[in-house]
Amino acid sequence: MSEATERDERHLARMQRKKAVIDERIANSPNECGLLLVLTGNGKGKSSSAFGMLARALGHGMQCGVVQFIKGRNSTGEELFFRRFPEQVRYHVMGEGFTWETQDRQRDIAAAEAAWAVSRQLLQDPSVQFVVLDELNIALKHGYLDLDQVLSDIQGRPPMQHVIVTGRAAKPEMIELADTVTEMGMLKHAFQAGIRAQKGVEL
Amino acid sequence: MSEATERDERHLARMQRKKAVIDERIANSPNECGLLLVLTGNGKGKSSSAFGMLARALGHGMQCGVVQFIKGRNSTGEELFFRRFPEQVRYHVMGEGFTWETQDRQRDIAAAEAAWAVSRQLLQDPSVQFVVLDELNIALKHGYLDLDQVLSDIQGRPPMQHVIVTGRAAKPEMIELADTVTEMGMLKHAFQAGIRAQKGVEL
């Protein structure tokens, strides 16, 4: 048997075992339920990831809601894009800018509270199947919102509703409540090399 | 001075320093250039993140291309969604399924090579401003494609074109070439708790 054929055979045997394991796990998992996903860490991709899942949800015809707790200094591409689908996405930009832009803690708190009021409406509406709470972790980290209230509102949502929470420094209690948590680590960032934020990538 | 006012004052001073540092870094960074971003690691969110950036790019009116090197067992939400915009996105699903589904190494190699041929066309077209090479890292990890050729094609792309590469186990040479690299770590995954992949989240 040639070396290439042997490698192919080994590959086949390994993949057959892997398929059996995965098929069994899928067969044993419950069918459907609303998940809480948390995307945290210092790396790039937390909000992008939430918006990629939003695109998926739209592809499946779901009704979606977005609340952005921190508005960047530029009008962002995702807002420009997802506002094209008002019949499927309720899009709310509530924050006043990064904390180092507003420089006013009381104004930040008022903005976060207004954003949470809108979020609660989404979390109480069974017709909304998919909710993005973008940068909520930052509002919690700065103590702008009551953590217990936030967790209890998320926990009390309709059972089939998915919720995606983004932002660095997720609270341990948020991680505890979540079904899936990804920690995005920055191995390298163009900004370190002096490259400005780019349209389509960061903006 | 009350405790709350003191906290607000400290916040203001800290945020003023932070703003000065960030404004200076932005002023000193070059204006625009095409970035290579790599999203790797075992955590959930790599492809989602690429598709979120794609949404941003579409928001800015960019011309985009997508090549999916591995097709999942389900028709995915992102494909359903982004195919709605054929005038802005060239969408190619080239893979045959996860390696444990096809169980045929030679067929996987042929599919990967066909996918790379399409990718090269995008990487040689200056009218394409944003390219997603989804799960390319997996094809490279399994040795389905020639790494040097892939890196050289990416390096030779039009200078303003952004490229996003996803998939676990990115090659060190790919990380070396990249401008921004995020390692997505899995802190927790619903699948571990026996919950099936969900529409809008994974599918």
Tab-separated table of C-alpha atoms in Angstrom:
chain	number	residue	atom	x	y	z
A	1	MET	CA	0.000	0.000	0.000
A	2	SER	CA	1.442	3.406	-0.952
A	3	GLU	CA	2.142	6.008	1.704
A	4	ALA	CA	-0.588	8.304	0.364
A	5	THR	CA	-3.173	5.515	0.418
A	6	GLU	CA	-2.188	4.581	3.967
A	7	ARG	CA	-2.665	8.192	5.080
A	8	ASP	CA	-6.079	8.239	3.412
A	9	GLU	CA	-7.049	4.988	5.172
A	10	ARG	CA	-5.982	6.284	8.559
A	11	HIS	CA	-7.905	9.483	7.874
A	12	LEU	CA	-11.029	7.459	7.035
A	13	ALA	CA	-10.822	5.362	10.215
A	14	ARG	CA	-10.309	8.460	12.382
A	15	MET	CA	-13.176	10.321	10.756
A	16	GLN	CA	-15.533	7.341	11.095
A	17	ARG	CA	-14.889	7.254	14.841
A	18	LYS	CA	-15.343	11.036	15.085
A	19	LYS	CA	-18.639	10.958	13.163
A	20	ALA	CA	-20.020	8.249	15.473
A	21	VAL	CA	-19.196	10.287	18.579
A	22	ILE	CA	-20.678	13.511	17.186
A	23	ASP	CA	-23.842	11.870	15.836
A	24	GLU	CA	-24.476	10.335	19.242
A	25	ARG	CA	-24.021	13.637	21.058
A	26	ILE	CA	-26.426	15.362	18.676
A	27	ALA	CA	-29.023	12.602	19.027
A	28	ASN	CA	-28.877	12.970	22.808
A	29	SER	CA	-29.275	16.736	22.965
A	30	PRO	CA	-32.615	18.430	23.514
A	31	ASN	CA	-34.182	19.974	20.484
A	32	GLU	CA	-34.499	23.694	20.867
A	33	CYS	CA	-34.257	26.343	23.503
A	34	GLY	CA	-33.236	29.952	23.850
A	35	LEU	CA	-29.557	30.381	24.643
A	36	LEU	CA	-27.635	33.069	26.459
A	37	LEU	CA	-24.287	33.658	24.761
A	38	VAL	CA	-21.601	35.887	26.208
A	39	LEU	CA	-18.735	37.237	24.092
A	40	THR	CA	-16.019	38.779	26.218
A	41	GLY	CA	-12.250	39.320	26.419
A	42	ASN	CA	-9.891	41.971	25.021
A	43	GLY	CA	-9.598	40.612	21.486
A	44	LYS	CA	-11.284	41.993	18.405
A	45	GLY	CA	-14.468	40.269	17.243
A	46	LYS	CA	-16.987	40.353	20.102
A	47	SER	CA	-19.528	42.705	18.560
A	48	SER	CA	-18.730	41.464	15.054
A	49	SER	CA	-19.577	37.968	16.206
A	50	ALA	CA	-22.900	39.071	17.651
A	51	PHE	CA	-23.743	40.805	14.378
A	52	GLY	CA	-22.755	37.717	12.387
A	53	MET	CA	-25.214	35.671	14.459
A	54	LEU	CA	-27.798	38.387	13.866
A	55	ALA	CA	-27.278	37.885	10.111
A	56	ARG	CA	-27.832	34.136	10.619
A	57	ALA	CA	-31.005	34.786	12.586
A	58	LEU	CA	-32.269	37.083	9.827
A	59	GLY	CA	-31.478	34.361	7.304
A	60	HIS	CA	-33.860	32.114	9.247
A	61	GLY	CA	-36.541	34.825	9.164
A	62	MET	CA	-36.386	35.536	12.896
A	63	GLN	CA	-37.613	38.740	14.545
A	64	CYS	CA	-34.632	40.448	16.166
A	65	GLY	CA	-33.756	43.316	18.455
A	66	VAL	CA	-30.464	45.148	18.994
A	67	VAL	CA	-29.510	47.542	21.763
A	68	GLN	CA	-26.089	49.174	21.533
A	69	PHE	CA	-25.046	50.410	24.965
A	70	ILE	CA	-21.979	52.263	23.714
A	71	LYS	CA	-22.006	54.270	20.537
A	72	GLY	CA	-18.626	54.678	18.901
A	73	ARG	CA	-17.346	57.970	17.563
A	74	ASN	CA	-18.360	57.025	14.038
A	75	SER	CA	-21.642	55.892	12.616
A	76	THR	CA	-20.878	52.230	12.272
A	77	GLY	CA	-21.290	49.965	9.277
A	78	GLU	CA	-23.430	47.476	11.172
A	79	GLU	CA	-25.957	50.149	12.037
A	80	LEU	CA	-26.047	51.395	8.439
A	81	PHE	CA	-26.545	47.823	7.281
A	82	PHE	CA	-29.057	46.365	9.715
A	83	ARG	CA	-31.278	49.429	9.585
A	84	ARG	CA	-32.069	48.303	6.050
A	85	PHE	CA	-34.378	45.639	7.551
A	86	PRO	CA	-36.756	47.510	9.855
A	87	GLU	CA	-39.418	44.836	9.415
A	88	GLN	CA	-37.078	42.245	10.975
A	89	VAL	CA	-34.748	44.228	13.252
A	90	ARG	CA	-35.588	46.778	15.924
A	91	TYR	CA	-32.306	48.672	16.168
A	92	HIS	CA	-31.581	50.966	19.113
A	93	VAL	CA	-28.387	52.939	19.631
A	94	MET	CA	-28.678	54.230	23.163
A	95	GLY	CA	-25.173	54.935	24.441
A	96	GLU	CA	-23.594	58.355	24.321
A	97	GLY	CA	-20.153	57.261	23.199
A	98	PHE	CA	-17.209	55.592	24.842
A	99	THR	CA	-16.756	56.494	28.482
A	100	TRP	CA	-13.607	58.419	27.666
A	101	GLU	CA	-15.587	60.467	25.123
A	102	THR	CA	-18.515	61.550	27.303
A	103	GLN	CA	-16.373	62.045	30.431
A	104	ASP	CA	-19.568	62.431	32.402
A	105	ARG	CA	-20.513	59.554	34.657
A	106	GLN	CA	-24.030	60.759	35.467
A	107	ARG	CA	-24.882	61.163	31.793
A	108	ASP	CA	-23.492	57.661	31.090
A	109	ILE	CA	-25.666	56.211	33.853
A	110	ALA	CA	-28.796	57.900	32.522
A	111	ALA	CA	-28.031	56.612	29.017
A	112	ALA	CA	-27.435	53.061	30.314
A	113	GLU	CA	-30.703	53.107	32.247
A	114	ALA	CA	-32.622	54.260	29.184
A	115	ALA	CA	-30.934	51.487	27.176
A	116	TRP	CA	-31.943	48.919	29.776
A	117	ALA	CA	-35.565	50.050	29.671
A	118	VAL	CA	-35.595	49.334	25.929
A	119	SER	CA	-33.783	46.020	26.461
A	120	ARG	CA	-36.420	44.920	28.998
A	121	GLN	CA	-39.163	45.483	26.444
A	122	LEU	CA	-37.357	43.146	24.054
A	123	LEU	CA	-36.735	40.612	26.848
A	124	GLN	CA	-40.439	40.574	27.681
A	125	ASP	CA	-41.670	40.156	24.106
A	126	PRO	CA	-42.155	36.530	22.980
A	127	SER	CA	-42.400	37.649	19.340
A	128	VAL	CA	-38.716	38.673	19.501
A	129	GLN	CA	-36.582	35.580	18.925
A	130	PHE	CA	-33.087	37.021	18.962
A	131	VAL	CA	-31.681	39.906	21.041
A	132	VAL	CA	-28.223	41.505	20.881
A	133	LEU	CA	-27.191	43.522	23.951
A	134	ASP	CA	-24.020	45.049	22.558
A	135	GLU	CA	-21.448	46.264	25.122
A	136	LEU	CA	-23.781	45.562	28.022
A	137	ASN	CA	-20.780	44.150	29.909
A	138	ILE	CA	-19.117	47.585	29.839
A	139	ALA	CA	-22.166	49.252	31.355
A	140	LEU	CA	-22.151	46.600	34.110
A	141	LYS	CA	-18.389	46.875	34.652
A	142	HIS	CA	-18.709	50.614	35.300
A	143	GLY	CA	-21.606	50.024	37.669
A	144	TYR	CA	-24.074	51.944	35.479
A	145	LEU	CA	-26.776	49.276	35.922
A	146	ASP	CA	-27.971	47.030	38.726
A	147	LEU	CA	-26.479	43.609	38.014
A	148	ASP	CA	-29.162	41.617	39.843
A	149	GLN	CA	-31.929	43.364	37.937
A	150	VAL	CA	-30.194	42.772	34.604
A	151	LEU	CA	-29.618	39.074	35.301
A	152	SER	CA	-33.142	38.570	36.523
A	153	ASP	CA	-34.610	40.257	33.426
A	154	ILE	CA	-32.464	38.061	31.174
A	155	GLN	CA	-33.403	34.934	33.094
A	156	GLY	CA	-37.093	35.777	32.906
A	157	ARG	CA	-37.147	36.123	29.103
A	158	PRO	CA	-39.350	33.955	26.843
A	159	PRO	CA	-37.929	30.391	26.809
A	160	MET	CA	-37.220	30.303	23.058
A	161	GLN	CA	-35.481	33.688	22.890
A	162	HIS	CA	-31.720	33.841	22.234
A	163	VAL	CA	-29.739	36.624	23.897
A	164	ILE	CA	-26.208	37.668	22.948
A	165	VAL	CA	-24.273	39.840	25.390
A	166	THR	CA	-20.975	41.424	24.356
A	167	GLY	CA	-18.232	43.483	25.943
A	168	ARG	CA	-14.945	42.917	27.724
A	169	ALA	CA	-14.791	42.112	31.438
A	170	ALA	CA	-18.042	40.133	31.702
A	171	LYS	CA	-19.177	39.776	35.311
A	172	PRO	CA	-18.670	36.280	36.798
A	173	GLU	CA	-22.418	36.125	37.509
A	174	MET	CA	-23.153	36.770	33.812
A	175	ILE	CA	-20.743	33.995	32.818
A	176	GLU	CA	-22.387	31.691	35.347
A	177	LEU	CA	-25.841	32.325	33.855
A	178	ALA	CA	-24.672	31.912	30.243
A	179	ASP	CA	-24.958	28.750	28.143
A	180	THR	CA	-22.005	29.584	25.919
A	181	VAL	CA	-19.126	31.920	26.709
A	182	THR	CA	-16.289	32.866	24.394
A	183	GLU	CA	-13.248	34.726	25.663
A	184	MET	CA	-11.638	36.596	22.780
A	185	GLY	CA	-7.940	36.999	23.341
A	186	MET	CA	-5.885	39.513	21.404
A	187	LEU	CA	-2.854	37.769	19.921
A	188	LYS	CA	-2.110	40.764	17.709
A	189	HIS	CA	-3.897	43.977	16.778
A	190	ALA	CA	-3.240	46.238	13.806
A	191	PHE	CA	-3.734	49.244	16.096
A	192	GLN	CA	-0.583	48.214	17.975
A	193	ALA	CA	1.321	48.592	14.716
A	194	GLY	CA	-0.118	52.099	14.320
A	195	ILE	CA	-2.865	51.236	11.850
A	196	ARG	CA	-6.068	53.205	12.197
A	197	ALA	CA	-9.497	51.526	12.569
A	198	GLN	CA	-10.753	50.539	9.118
A	199	LYS	CA	-14.191	50.732	7.562
A	200	GLY	CA	-15.774	47.313	7.294
A	201	VAL	CA	-13.416	45.870	9.877
A	202	GLU	CA	-13.803	47.991	12.992
A	203	LEU	CA	-16.269	50.642	11.835
B	1	MET	CA	-17.496	66.844	48.595
B	2	SER	CA	-19.915	63.890	48.613
B	3	GLU	CA	-18.685	60.377	47.844
B	4	ALA	CA	-20.688	60.216	44.602
B	5	THR	CA	-19.298	63.549	43.395
B	6	GLU	CA	-15.759	62.429	44.221
B	7	ARG	CA	-16.246	59.257	42.204
B	8	ASP	CA	-17.551	61.331	39.286
B	9	GLU	CA	-14.542	63.658	39.516
B	10	ARG	CA	-12.059	60.779	39.543
B	11	HIS	CA	-13.900	59.275	36.565
B	12	LEU	CA	-13.623	62.566	34.664
B	13	ALA	CA	-9.881	62.896	35.323
B	14	ARG	CA	-9.226	59.288	34.269
B	15	MET	CA	-11.294	59.612	31.110
B	16	GLN	CA	-9.609	62.897	30.131
B	17	ARG	CA	-6.203	61.183	30.304
B	18	LYS	CA	-7.528	58.205	28.333
B	19	LYS	CA	-9.013	60.413	25.605
B	20	ALA	CA	-5.723	62.266	25.175
B	21	VAL	CA	-3.803	58.992	24.728
B	22	ILE	CA	-6.308	57.542	22.246
B	23	ASP	CA	-6.643	60.727	20.204
B	24	GLU	CA	-2.870	60.894	19.847
B	25	ARG	CA	-2.607	57.267	18.708
B	26	ILE	CA	-5.329	57.803	16.116
B	27	ALA	CA	-3.706	60.999	14.833
B	28	ASN	CA	-0.439	59.113	14.374
B	29	SER	CA	-1.807	56.104	12.516
B	30	PRO	CA	-1.796	55.856	8.746
B	31	ASN	CA	-5.082	56.453	7.067
B	32	GLU	CA	-6.234	53.373	5.257
B	33	CYS	CA	-4.928	50.049	4.121
B	34	GLY	CA	-6.167	46.538	3.560
B	35	LEU	CA	-5.870	44.365	6.646
B	36	LEU	CA	-5.454	40.626	7.105
B	37	LEU	CA	-7.474	39.452	10.105
B	38	VAL	CA	-7.245	35.941	11.494
B	39	LEU	CA	-9.919	34.519	13.800
B	40	THR	CA	-8.806	31.285	15.410
B	41	GLY	CA	-9.094	29.204	18.595
B	42	ASN	CA	-11.612	26.645	19.829
B	43	GLY	CA	-14.291	29.048	21.042
B	44	LYS	CA	-17.546	29.867	19.322
B	45	GLY	CA	-17.678	33.039	17.241
B	46	LYS	CA	-14.947	32.858	14.602
B	47	SER	CA	-17.156	32.615	11.514
B	48	SER	CA	-19.882	34.707	13.154
B	49	SER	CA	-17.332	37.455	13.649
B	50	ALA	CA	-16.254	37.328	10.012
B	51	PHE	CA	-19.896	37.586	8.935
B	52	GLY	CA	-20.482	40.489	11.305
B	53	MET	CA	-17.594	42.343	9.665
B	54	LEU	CA	-19.081	41.439	6.287
B	55	ALA	CA	-22.315	43.139	7.394
B	56	ARG	CA	-20.278	46.229	8.345
B	57	ALA	CA	-18.535	46.216	4.968
B	58	LEU	CA	-21.909	45.974	3.214
B	59	GLY	CA	-23.117	48.891	5.323
B	60	HIS	CA	-20.278	50.922	3.833
B	61	GLY	CA	-21.281	49.858	0.324
B	62	MET	CA	-18.200	47.694	-0.266
B	63	GLN	CA	-17.942	44.927	-2.845
B	64	CYS	CA	-17.385	41.645	-1.023
B	65	GLY	CA	-16.541	38.015	-1.645
B	66	VAL	CA	-17.038	34.942	0.551
B	67	VAL	CA	-15.572	31.468	0.137
B	68	GLN	CA	-16.687	28.816	2.620
B	69	PHE	CA	-14.145	25.981	2.679
B	70	ILE	CA	-16.247	23.717	4.876
B	71	LYS	CA	-19.959	23.384	4.433
B	72	GLY	CA	-21.848	22.308	7.537
B	73	ARG	CA	-24.513	19.640	7.541
B	74	ASN	CA	-27.248	22.270	7.373
B	75	SER	CA	-27.866	25.084	4.986
B	76	THR	CA	-26.709	27.915	7.190
B	77	GLY	CA	-28.468	31.125	8.085
B	78	GLU	CA	-25.575	33.295	6.925
B	79	GLU	CA	-25.727	31.804	3.447
B	80	LEU	CA	-29.497	32.278	3.272
B	81	PHE	CA	-29.044	35.860	4.384
B	82	PHE	CA	-26.052	37.108	2.416
B	83	ARG	CA	-27.285	35.583	-0.830
B	84	ARG	CA	-29.989	38.257	-0.675
B	85	PHE	CA	-27.364	40.775	-1.860
B	86	PRO	CA	-25.885	39.300	-5.060
B	87	GLU	CA	-24.981	42.770	-6.345
B	88	GLN	CA	-22.649	43.283	-3.360
B	89	VAL	CA	-21.566	39.779	-2.307
B	90	ARG	CA	-20.150	36.959	-4.399
B	91	TYR	CA	-20.945	33.963	-2.204
B	92	HIS	CA	-19.247	30.598	-2.809
B	93	VAL	CA	-19.814	27.467	-0.745
B	94	MET	CA	-17.122	25.088	-1.916
B	95	GLY	CA	-16.500	22.565	0.861
B	96	GLU	CA	-18.105	19.163	0.962
B	97	GLY	CA	-18.880	19.112	4.667
B	98	PHE	CA	-16.877	18.589	7.799
B	99	THR	CA	-13.976	16.188	7.418
B	100	TRP	CA	-15.741	13.660	9.614
B	101	GLU	CA	-18.757	13.802	7.307
B	102	THR	CA	-17.066	13.264	3.945
B	103	GLN	CA	-14.577	10.704	5.304
B	104	ASP	CA	-12.740	10.910	2.005
B	105	ARG	CA	-9.427	12.742	2.017
B	106	GLN	CA	-8.968	12.884	-1.743
B	107	ARG	CA	-12.414	14.403	-2.240
B	108	ASP	CA	-11.682	16.961	0.500
B	109	ILE	CA	-8.427	17.931	-1.230
B	110	ALA	CA	-10.135	18.370	-4.595
B	111	ALA	CA	-12.839	20.543	-2.971
B	112	ALA	CA	-10.232	22.659	-1.165
B	113	GLU	CA	-8.275	23.190	-4.379
B	114	ALA	CA	-11.394	24.275	-6.246
B	115	ALA	CA	-12.199	26.649	-3.363
B	116	TRP	CA	-8.706	28.121	-3.547
B	117	ALA	CA	-9.021	28.728	-7.283
B	118	VAL	CA	-12.123	30.832	-6.590
B	119	SER	CA	-10.388	32.587	-3.671
B	120	ARG	CA	-7.454	33.551	-5.921
B	121	GLN	CA	-9.814	35.247	-8.332
B	122	LEU	CA	-11.145	37.381	-5.484
B	123	LEU	CA	-7.602	38.066	-4.223
B	124	GLN	CA	-6.585	39.297	-7.684
B	125	ASP	CA	-9.572	41.595	-8.220
B	126	PRO	CA	-9.062	45.199	-7.059
B	127	SER	CA	-12.816	45.843	-7.323
B	128	VAL	CA	-13.342	43.432	-4.403
B	129	GLN	CA	-12.730	45.317	-1.157
B	130	PHE	CA	-13.533	42.674	1.442
B	131	VAL	CA	-12.933	38.899	1.307
B	132	VAL	CA	-13.960	36.234	3.831
B	133	LEU	CA	-12.081	32.921	3.610
B	134	ASP	CA	-14.192	30.929	6.043
B	135	GLU	CA	-12.544	27.844	7.604
B	136	LEU	CA	-9.457	28.213	5.424
B	137	ASN	CA	-7.357	27.364	8.502
B	138	ILE	CA	-8.950	23.904	8.644
B	139	ALA	CA	-8.052	23.183	5.023
B	140	LEU	CA	-4.465	24.231	5.784
B	141	LYS	CA	-4.336	22.241	9.020
B	142	HIS	CA	-5.261	19.063	7.153
B	143	GLY	CA	-2.672	19.793	4.482
B	144	TYR	CA	-5.290	20.104	1.725
B	145	LEU	CA	-3.611	23.217	0.281
B	146	ASP	CA	-0.056	24.416	-0.219
B	147	LEU	CA	0.615	26.897	2.599
B	148	ASP	CA	3.279	28.899	0.747
B	149	GLN	CA	1.017	29.369	-2.247
B	150	VAL	CA	-1.886	30.476	-0.055
B	151	LEU	CA	0.241	32.984	1.885
B	152	SER	CA	1.789	34.356	-1.268
B	153	ASP	CA	-1.624	34.820	-2.917
B	154	ILE	CA	-2.899	36.645	0.177
B	155	GLN	CA	0.197	38.816	0.350
B	156	GLY	CA	-0.078	39.735	-3.321
B	157	ARG	CA	-3.680	41.003	-3.068
B	158	PRO	CA	-4.680	44.586	-3.927
B	159	PRO	CA	-3.330	46.918	-1.195
B	160	MET	CA	-6.741	48.213	-0.108
B	161	GLN	CA	-8.418	44.796	0.133
B	162	HIS	CA	-9.329	43.395	3.565
B	163	VAL	CA	-9.114	39.623	4.064
B	164	ILE	CA	-10.637	37.712	6.969
B	165	VAL	CA	-9.452	34.145	7.573
B	166	THR	CA	-11.264	31.901	10.056
B	167	GLY	CA	-10.855	28.449	11.533
B	168	ARG	CA	-9.225	26.858	14.536
B	169	ALA	CA	-5.531	25.954	14.579
B	170	ALA	CA	-4.251	28.797	12.397
B	171	LYS	CA	-0.737	28.108	11.098
B	172	PRO	CA	2.014	30.182	12.770
B	173	GLU	CA	2.972	31.556	9.337
B	174	MET	CA	-0.600	32.805	8.843
B	175	ILE	CA	-0.518	34.492	12.266
B	176	GLU	CA	2.843	36.032	11.388
B	177	LEU	CA	1.441	37.532	8.170
B	178	ALA	CA	-1.737	38.842	9.818
B	179	ASP	CA	-2.305	42.392	11.067
B	180	THR	CA	-4.876	41.394	13.691
B	181	VAL	CA	-5.318	37.978	15.274
B	182	THR	CA	-8.000	36.969	17.747
B	183	GLU	CA	-7.820	33.689	19.604
B	184	MET	CA	-11.319	32.655	20.650
B	185	GLY	CA	-11.209	30.577	23.802
B	186	MET	CA	-14.154	28.455	24.871
B	187	LEU	CA	-14.964	29.224	28.497
B	188	LYS	CA	-18.265	27.358	28.227
B	189	HIS	CA	-20.327	25.837	25.412
B	190	ALA	CA	-23.999	24.903	25.453
B	191	PHE	CA	-23.119	21.737	23.533
B	192	GLN	CA	-21.195	20.528	26.603
B	193	ALA	CA	-24.440	20.738	28.553
B	194	GLY	CA	-26.137	18.628	25.883
B	195	ILE	CA	-27.858	21.444	24.004
B	196	ARG	CA	-28.136	21.029	20.262
B	197	ALA	CA	-26.877	23.683	17.797
B	198	GLN	CA	-29.537	26.374	17.444
B	199	LYS	CA	-30.807	28.274	14.418
B	200	GLY	CA	-29.517	31.846	14.400
B	201	VAL	CA	-26.750	31.012	16.826
B	202	GLU	CA	-24.777	28.186	15.254
B	203	LEU	CA	-26.764	27.496	12.090
